[in-house]
Amino acid sequence: KAVVAEVSRLREELARPGRLSAVGLDQTVDLIGLGSLELTELMIRLEERFGVVLPADLLATAKEYEPSLYGR
């Protein structure tokens, strides 16, 4: 829930509603409306919020995890 909330918050701040009205774990980054720069910002926010270091190659492979943002 916290990750979905962070994605929603970023999308609202950027005024990019995407093609869906709500963010969920089973949605693609394209449907959510996030591009490369937004994904970079999201990774930074998640690292800061959860106190983790995400793998450097995660950004490069984020769109490969279709249909989910989280690799499901």
PDB file of N, CA and C in Angstrom:
ATOM      1  N   LYS A   1       0.820  -1.193   0.000  1.00  0.00           N
ATOM      2  CA  LYS A   1       0.000   0.000   0.000  1.00  0.00           C
ATOM      3  C   LYS A   1       0.859   1.250   0.000  1.00  0.00           C
ATOM      4  N   ALA A   2       1.959   1.218   0.710  1.00  0.00           N
ATOM      5  CA  ALA A   2       2.821   2.394   0.791  1.00  0.00           C
ATOM      6  C   ALA A   2       3.452   2.717  -0.558  1.00  0.00           C
ATOM      7  N   VAL A   3       3.819   1.691  -1.314  1.00  0.00           N
ATOM      8  CA  VAL A   3       4.415   1.912  -2.638  1.00  0.00           C
ATOM      9  C   VAL A   3       3.370   2.494  -3.581  1.00  0.00           C
ATOM     10  N   VAL A   4       2.178   1.949  -3.569  1.00  0.00           N
ATOM     11  CA  VAL A   4       1.100   2.456  -4.420  1.00  0.00           C
ATOM     12  C   VAL A   4       0.798   3.909  -4.056  1.00  0.00           C
ATOM     13  N   ALA A   5       0.792   4.229  -2.773  1.00  0.00           N
ATOM     14  CA  ALA A   5       0.553   5.602  -2.328  1.00  0.00           C
ATOM     15  C   ALA A   5       1.636   6.541  -2.845  1.00  0.00           C
ATOM     16  N   GLU A   6       2.876   6.086  -2.828  1.00  0.00           N
ATOM     17  CA  GLU A   6       3.984   6.918  -3.309  1.00  0.00           C
ATOM     18  C   GLU A   6       3.878   7.153  -4.821  1.00  0.00           C
ATOM     19  N   VAL A   7       3.511   6.130  -5.571  1.00  0.00           N
ATOM     20  CA  VAL A   7       3.322   6.274  -7.016  1.00  0.00           C
ATOM     21  C   VAL A   7       2.184   7.258  -7.294  1.00  0.00           C
ATOM     22  N   SER A   8       1.099   7.130  -6.570  1.00  0.00           N
ATOM     23  CA  SER A   8      -0.049   8.029  -6.748  1.00  0.00           C
ATOM     24  C   SER A   8       0.334   9.467  -6.433  1.00  0.00           C
ATOM     25  N   ARG A   9       1.062   9.667  -5.359  1.00  0.00           N
ATOM     26  CA  ARG A   9       1.488  11.001  -4.952  1.00  0.00           C
ATOM     27  C   ARG A   9       2.373  11.641  -6.030  1.00  0.00           C
ATOM     28  N   LEU A  10       3.322  10.882  -6.550  1.00  0.00           N
ATOM     29  CA  LEU A  10       4.203  11.401  -7.596  1.00  0.00           C
ATOM     30  C   LEU A  10       3.404  11.766  -8.833  1.00  0.00           C
ATOM     31  N   ARG A  11       2.505  10.908  -9.232  1.00  0.00           N
ATOM     32  CA  ARG A  11       1.697  11.165 -10.423  1.00  0.00           C
ATOM     33  C   ARG A  11       0.856  12.427 -10.256  1.00  0.00           C
ATOM     34  N   GLU A  12       0.291  12.629  -9.072  1.00  0.00           N
ATOM     35  CA  GLU A  12      -0.495  13.829  -8.808  1.00  0.00           C
ATOM     36  C   GLU A  12       0.373  15.079  -8.826  1.00  0.00           C
ATOM     37  N   GLU A  13       1.556  15.008  -8.238  1.00  0.00           N
ATOM     38  CA  GLU A  13       2.466  16.150  -8.219  1.00  0.00           C
ATOM     39  C   GLU A  13       2.885  16.560  -9.621  1.00  0.00           C
ATOM     40  N   LEU A  14       3.044  15.601 -10.497  1.00  0.00           N
ATOM     41  CA  LEU A  14       3.471  15.884 -11.857  1.00  0.00           C
ATOM     42  C   LEU A  14       2.309  16.265 -12.768  1.00  0.00           C
ATOM     43  N   ALA A  15       1.106  16.226 -12.237  1.00  0.00           N
ATOM     44  CA  ALA A  15      -0.105  16.531 -13.008  1.00  0.00           C
ATOM     45  C   ALA A  15      -0.177  15.679 -14.267  1.00  0.00           C
ATOM     46  N   ARG A  16       0.186  14.400 -14.110  1.00  0.00           N
ATOM     47  CA  ARG A  16       0.093  13.444 -15.212  1.00  0.00           C
ATOM     48  C   ARG A  16      -0.850  12.321 -14.796  1.00  0.00           C
ATOM     49  N   PRO A  17      -2.097  12.462 -15.119  1.00  0.00           N
ATOM     50  CA  PRO A  17      -3.059  11.472 -14.663  1.00  0.00           C
ATOM     51  C   PRO A  17      -2.932  10.092 -15.288  1.00  0.00           C
ATOM     52  N   GLY A  18      -2.230   9.959 -16.389  1.00  0.00           N
ATOM     53  CA  GLY A  18      -2.143   8.653 -17.034  1.00  0.00           C
ATOM     54  C   GLY A  18      -3.484   8.253 -17.611  1.00  0.00           C
ATOM     55  N   ARG A  19      -3.594   7.008 -17.967  1.00  0.00           N
ATOM     56  CA  ARG A  19      -4.834   6.541 -18.572  1.00  0.00           C
ATOM     57  C   ARG A  19      -5.756   5.884 -17.557  1.00  0.00           C
ATOM     58  N   LEU A  20      -5.303   5.753 -16.343  1.00  0.00           N
ATOM     59  CA  LEU A  20      -6.118   5.132 -15.302  1.00  0.00           C
ATOM     60  C   LEU A  20      -6.389   6.138 -14.196  1.00  0.00           C
ATOM     61  N   SER A  21      -7.516   5.994 -13.543  1.00  0.00           N
ATOM     62  CA  SER A  21      -7.854   6.920 -12.473  1.00  0.00           C
ATOM     63  C   SER A  21      -7.186   6.536 -11.150  1.00  0.00           C
ATOM     64  N   ALA A  22      -6.844   5.280 -10.991  1.00  0.00           N
ATOM     65  CA  ALA A  22      -6.222   4.828  -9.745  1.00  0.00           C
ATOM     66  C   ALA A  22      -5.001   3.974 -10.060  1.00  0.00           C
ATOM     67  N   VAL A  23      -4.070   3.950  -9.135  1.00  0.00           N
ATOM     68  CA  VAL A  23      -2.845   3.163  -9.290  1.00  0.00           C
ATOM     69  C   VAL A  23      -3.015   1.846  -8.549  1.00  0.00           C
ATOM     70  N   GLY A  24      -2.579   0.750  -9.171  1.00  0.00           N
ATOM     71  CA  GLY A  24      -2.631  -0.560  -8.544  1.00  0.00           C
ATOM     72  C   GLY A  24      -1.396  -1.362  -8.882  1.00  0.00           C
ATOM     73  N   LEU A  25      -1.162  -2.424  -8.152  1.00  0.00           N
ATOM     74  CA  LEU A  25       0.024  -3.246  -8.349  1.00  0.00           C
ATOM     75  C   LEU A  25       0.026  -4.003  -9.669  1.00  0.00           C
ATOM     76  N   ASP A  26      -1.116  -4.140 -10.296  1.00  0.00           N
ATOM     77  CA  ASP A  26      -1.192  -4.919 -11.531  1.00  0.00           C
ATOM     78  C   ASP A  26      -1.194  -4.050 -12.788  1.00  0.00           C
ATOM     79  N   GLN A  27      -0.785  -2.792 -12.662  1.00  0.00           N
ATOM     80  CA  GLN A  27      -0.805  -1.872 -13.798  1.00  0.00           C
ATOM     81  C   GLN A  27       0.594  -1.607 -14.336  1.00  0.00           C
ATOM     82  N   THR A  28       0.662  -1.366 -15.636  1.00  0.00           N
ATOM     83  CA  THR A  28       1.947  -1.076 -16.264  1.00  0.00           C
ATOM     84  C   THR A  28       2.359   0.361 -15.979  1.00  0.00           C
ATOM     85  N   VAL A  29       3.660   0.612 -16.084  1.00  0.00           N
ATOM     86  CA  VAL A  29       4.140   1.974 -15.870  1.00  0.00           C
ATOM     87  C   VAL A  29       3.585   2.913 -16.941  1.00  0.00           C
ATOM     88  N   ASP A  30       3.337   2.407 -18.137  1.00  0.00           N
ATOM     89  CA  ASP A  30       2.749   3.240 -19.190  1.00  0.00           C
ATOM     90  C   ASP A  30       1.321   3.643 -18.842  1.00  0.00           C
ATOM     91  N   LEU A  31       0.543   2.702 -18.349  1.00  0.00           N
ATOM     92  CA  LEU A  31      -0.834   3.021 -17.961  1.00  0.00           C
ATOM     93  C   LEU A  31      -0.865   3.990 -16.785  1.00  0.00           C
ATOM     94  N   ILE A  32       0.090   3.860 -15.904  1.00  0.00           N
ATOM     95  CA  ILE A  32       0.164   4.762 -14.754  1.00  0.00           C
ATOM     96  C   ILE A  32       0.587   6.155 -15.209  1.00  0.00           C
ATOM     97  N   GLY A  33       1.292   6.232 -16.326  1.00  0.00           N
ATOM     98  CA  GLY A  33       1.693   7.516 -16.874  1.00  0.00           C
ATOM     99  C   GLY A  33       3.087   7.954 -16.460  1.00  0.00           C
ATOM    100  N   LEU A  34       3.978   6.995 -16.195  1.00  0.00           N
ATOM    101  CA  LEU A  34       5.335   7.320 -15.782  1.00  0.00           C
ATOM    102  C   LEU A  34       6.324   7.039 -16.904  1.00  0.00           C
ATOM    103  N   GLY A  35       7.171   8.013 -17.185  1.00  0.00           N
ATOM    104  CA  GLY A  35       8.244   7.853 -18.147  1.00  0.00           C
ATOM    105  C   GLY A  35       9.560   7.628 -17.414  1.00  0.00           C
ATOM    106  N   SER A  36      10.652   7.700 -18.133  1.00  0.00           N
ATOM    107  CA  SER A  36      11.973   7.428 -17.566  1.00  0.00           C
ATOM    108  C   SER A  36      12.339   8.367 -16.417  1.00  0.00           C
ATOM    109  N   LEU A  37      12.099   9.658 -16.596  1.00  0.00           N
ATOM    110  CA  LEU A  37      12.431  10.617 -15.543  1.00  0.00           C
ATOM    111  C   LEU A  37      11.567  10.410 -14.307  1.00  0.00           C
ATOM    112  N   GLU A  38      10.302  10.122 -14.526  1.00  0.00           N
ATOM    113  CA  GLU A  38       9.405   9.880 -13.402  1.00  0.00           C
ATOM    114  C   GLU A  38       9.772   8.600 -12.661  1.00  0.00           C
ATOM    115  N   LEU A  39      10.194   7.578 -13.396  1.00  0.00           N
ATOM    116  CA  LEU A  39      10.633   6.337 -12.749  1.00  0.00           C
ATOM    117  C   LEU A  39      11.883   6.571 -11.903  1.00  0.00           C
ATOM    118  N   THR A  40      12.783   7.412 -12.398  1.00  0.00           N
ATOM    119  CA  THR A  40      13.984   7.748 -11.623  1.00  0.00           C
ATOM    120  C   THR A  40      13.590   8.446 -10.334  1.00  0.00           C
ATOM    121  N   GLU A  41      12.695   9.405 -10.431  1.00  0.00           N
ATOM    122  CA  GLU A  41      12.213  10.118  -9.244  1.00  0.00           C
ATOM    123  C   GLU A  41      11.533   9.156  -8.278  1.00  0.00           C
ATOM    124  N   LEU A  42      10.735   8.242  -8.805  1.00  0.00           N
ATOM    125  CA  LEU A  42      10.049   7.267  -7.958  1.00  0.00           C
ATOM    126  C   LEU A  42      11.054   6.386  -7.220  1.00  0.00           C
ATOM    127  N   MET A  43      12.081   5.930  -7.907  1.00  0.00           N
ATOM    128  CA  MET A  43      13.101   5.094  -7.255  1.00  0.00           C
ATOM    129  C   MET A  43      13.775   5.850  -6.112  1.00  0.00           C
ATOM    130  N   ILE A  44      14.099   7.100  -6.337  1.00  0.00           N
ATOM    131  CA  ILE A  44      14.733   7.917  -5.290  1.00  0.00           C
ATOM    132  C   ILE A  44      13.798   8.046  -4.093  1.00  0.00           C
ATOM    133  N   ARG A  45      12.543   8.330  -4.357  1.00  0.00           N
ATOM    134  CA  ARG A  45      11.565   8.471  -3.268  1.00  0.00           C
ATOM    135  C   ARG A  45      11.396   7.174  -2.484  1.00  0.00           C
ATOM    136  N   LEU A  46      11.325   6.055  -3.194  1.00  0.00           N
ATOM    137  CA  LEU A  46      11.161   4.769  -2.504  1.00  0.00           C
ATOM    138  C   LEU A  46      12.390   4.428  -1.663  1.00  0.00           C
ATOM    139  N   GLU A  47      13.567   4.718  -2.196  1.00  0.00           N
ATOM    140  CA  GLU A  47      14.794   4.480  -1.424  1.00  0.00           C
ATOM    141  C   GLU A  47      14.797   5.315  -0.144  1.00  0.00           C
ATOM    142  N   GLU A  48      14.423   6.574  -0.269  1.00  0.00           N
ATOM    143  CA  GLU A  48      14.403   7.454   0.902  1.00  0.00           C
ATOM    144  C   GLU A  48      13.321   7.042   1.893  1.00  0.00           C
ATOM    145  N   ARG A  49      12.151   6.733   1.400  1.00  0.00           N
ATOM    146  CA  ARG A  49      11.032   6.395   2.288  1.00  0.00           C
ATOM    147  C   ARG A  49      11.263   5.103   3.058  1.00  0.00           C
ATOM    148  N   PHE A  50      11.815   4.099   2.368  1.00  0.00           N
ATOM    149  CA  PHE A  50      11.973   2.790   2.996  1.00  0.00           C
ATOM    150  C   PHE A  50      13.388   2.507   3.487  1.00  0.00           C
ATOM    151  N   GLY A  51      14.306   3.446   3.272  1.00  0.00           N
ATOM    152  CA  GLY A  51      15.674   3.266   3.748  1.00  0.00           C
ATOM    153  C   GLY A  51      16.384   2.101   3.086  1.00  0.00           C
ATOM    154  N   VAL A  52      16.168   1.944   1.801  1.00  0.00           N
ATOM    155  CA  VAL A  52      16.781   0.848   1.044  1.00  0.00           C
ATOM    156  C   VAL A  52      17.570   1.407  -0.131  1.00  0.00           C
ATOM    157  N   VAL A  53      18.394   0.563  -0.709  1.00  0.00           N
ATOM    158  CA  VAL A  53      19.087   0.900  -1.943  1.00  0.00           C
ATOM    159  C   VAL A  53      18.597  -0.082  -2.999  1.00  0.00           C
ATOM    160  N   LEU A  54      17.950   0.443  -4.013  1.00  0.00           N
ATOM    161  CA  LEU A  54      17.427  -0.410  -5.074  1.00  0.00           C
ATOM    162  C   LEU A  54      18.536  -0.719  -6.077  1.00  0.00           C
ATOM    163  N   PRO A  55      18.490  -1.878  -6.714  1.00  0.00           N
ATOM    164  CA  PRO A  55      19.523  -2.243  -7.686  1.00  0.00           C
ATOM    165  C   PRO A  55      19.603  -1.219  -8.821  1.00  0.00           C
ATOM    166  N   ALA A  56      20.806  -0.908  -9.254  1.00  0.00           N
ATOM    167  CA  ALA A  56      21.015   0.095 -10.298  1.00  0.00           C
ATOM    168  C   ALA A  56      20.328  -0.287 -11.604  1.00  0.00           C
ATOM    169  N   ASP A  57      20.227  -1.565 -11.897  1.00  0.00           N
ATOM    170  CA  ASP A  57      19.609  -1.985 -13.158  1.00  0.00           C
ATOM    171  C   ASP A  57      18.085  -2.039 -13.102  1.00  0.00           C
ATOM    172  N   LEU A  58      17.501  -1.751 -11.957  1.00  0.00           N
ATOM    173  CA  LEU A  58      16.051  -1.796 -11.830  1.00  0.00           C
ATOM    174  C   LEU A  58      15.369  -0.801 -12.763  1.00  0.00           C
ATOM    175  N   LEU A  59      15.915   0.400 -12.864  1.00  0.00           N
ATOM    176  CA  LEU A  59      15.327   1.403 -13.741  1.00  0.00           C
ATOM    177  C   LEU A  59      15.368   0.952 -15.198  1.00  0.00           C
ATOM    178  N   ALA A  60      16.477   0.388 -15.605  1.00  0.00           N
ATOM    179  CA  ALA A  60      16.630  -0.052 -16.994  1.00  0.00           C
ATOM    180  C   ALA A  60      15.668  -1.179 -17.340  1.00  0.00           C
ATOM    181  N   THR A  61      15.277  -1.965 -16.367  1.00  0.00           N
ATOM    182  CA  THR A  61      14.419  -3.119 -16.631  1.00  0.00           C
ATOM    183  C   THR A  61      12.982  -2.923 -16.161  1.00  0.00           C
ATOM    184  N   ALA A  62      12.649  -1.753 -15.646  1.00  0.00           N
ATOM    185  CA  ALA A  62      11.317  -1.526 -15.070  1.00  0.00           C
ATOM    186  C   ALA A  62      10.192  -1.838 -16.042  1.00  0.00           C
ATOM    187  N   LYS A  63      10.342  -1.454 -17.287  1.00  0.00           N
ATOM    188  CA  LYS A  63       9.263  -1.677 -18.245  1.00  0.00           C
ATOM    189  C   LYS A  63       9.211  -3.108 -18.750  1.00  0.00           C
ATOM    190  N   GLU A  64      10.226  -3.905 -18.451  1.00  0.00           N
ATOM    191  CA  GLU A  64      10.209  -5.314 -18.846  1.00  0.00           C
ATOM    192  C   GLU A  64       9.270  -6.127 -17.976  1.00  0.00           C
ATOM    193  N   TYR A  65       8.943  -5.627 -16.804  1.00  0.00           N
ATOM    194  CA  TYR A  65       8.102  -6.352 -15.860  1.00  0.00           C
ATOM    195  C   TYR A  65       6.622  -6.096 -16.137  1.00  0.00           C
ATOM    196  N   GLU A  66       6.196  -6.336 -17.333  1.00  0.00           N
ATOM    197  CA  GLU A  66       4.806  -6.159 -17.703  1.00  0.00           C
ATOM    198  C   GLU A  66       4.045  -7.433 -17.359  1.00  0.00           C
ATOM    199  N   PRO A  67       2.806  -7.342 -16.968  1.00  0.00           N
ATOM    200  CA  PRO A  67       1.996  -6.141 -16.926  1.00  0.00           C
ATOM    201  C   PRO A  67       2.072  -5.376 -15.619  1.00  0.00           C
ATOM    202  N   SER A  68       2.989  -5.675 -14.749  1.00  0.00           N
ATOM    203  CA  SER A  68       2.993  -5.021 -13.453  1.00  0.00           C
ATOM    204  C   SER A  68       4.216  -4.158 -13.247  1.00  0.00           C
ATOM    205  N   LEU A  69       4.031  -3.071 -12.535  1.00  0.00           N
ATOM    206  CA  LEU A  69       5.140  -2.197 -12.156  1.00  0.00           C
ATOM    207  C   LEU A  69       6.109  -2.928 -11.248  1.00  0.00           C
ATOM    208  N   TYR A  70       5.647  -3.951 -10.566  1.00  0.00           N
ATOM    209  CA  TYR A  70       6.448  -4.617  -9.551  1.00  0.00           C
ATOM    210  C   TYR A  70       6.887  -6.030  -9.926  1.00  0.00           C
ATOM    211  N   GLY A  71       6.827  -6.355 -11.188  1.00  0.00           N
ATOM    212  CA  GLY A  71       7.363  -7.626 -11.648  1.00  0.00           C
ATOM    213  C   GLY A  71       6.494  -8.838 -11.395  1.00  0.00           C
ATOM    214  N   ARG A  72       5.257  -8.649 -11.088  1.00  0.00           N
ATOM    215  CA  ARG A  72       4.376  -9.801 -10.874  1.00  0.00           C
ATOM    216  C   ARG A  72       3.983 -10.432 -12.156  1.00  0.00           C
TER     217      ARG A  72
END
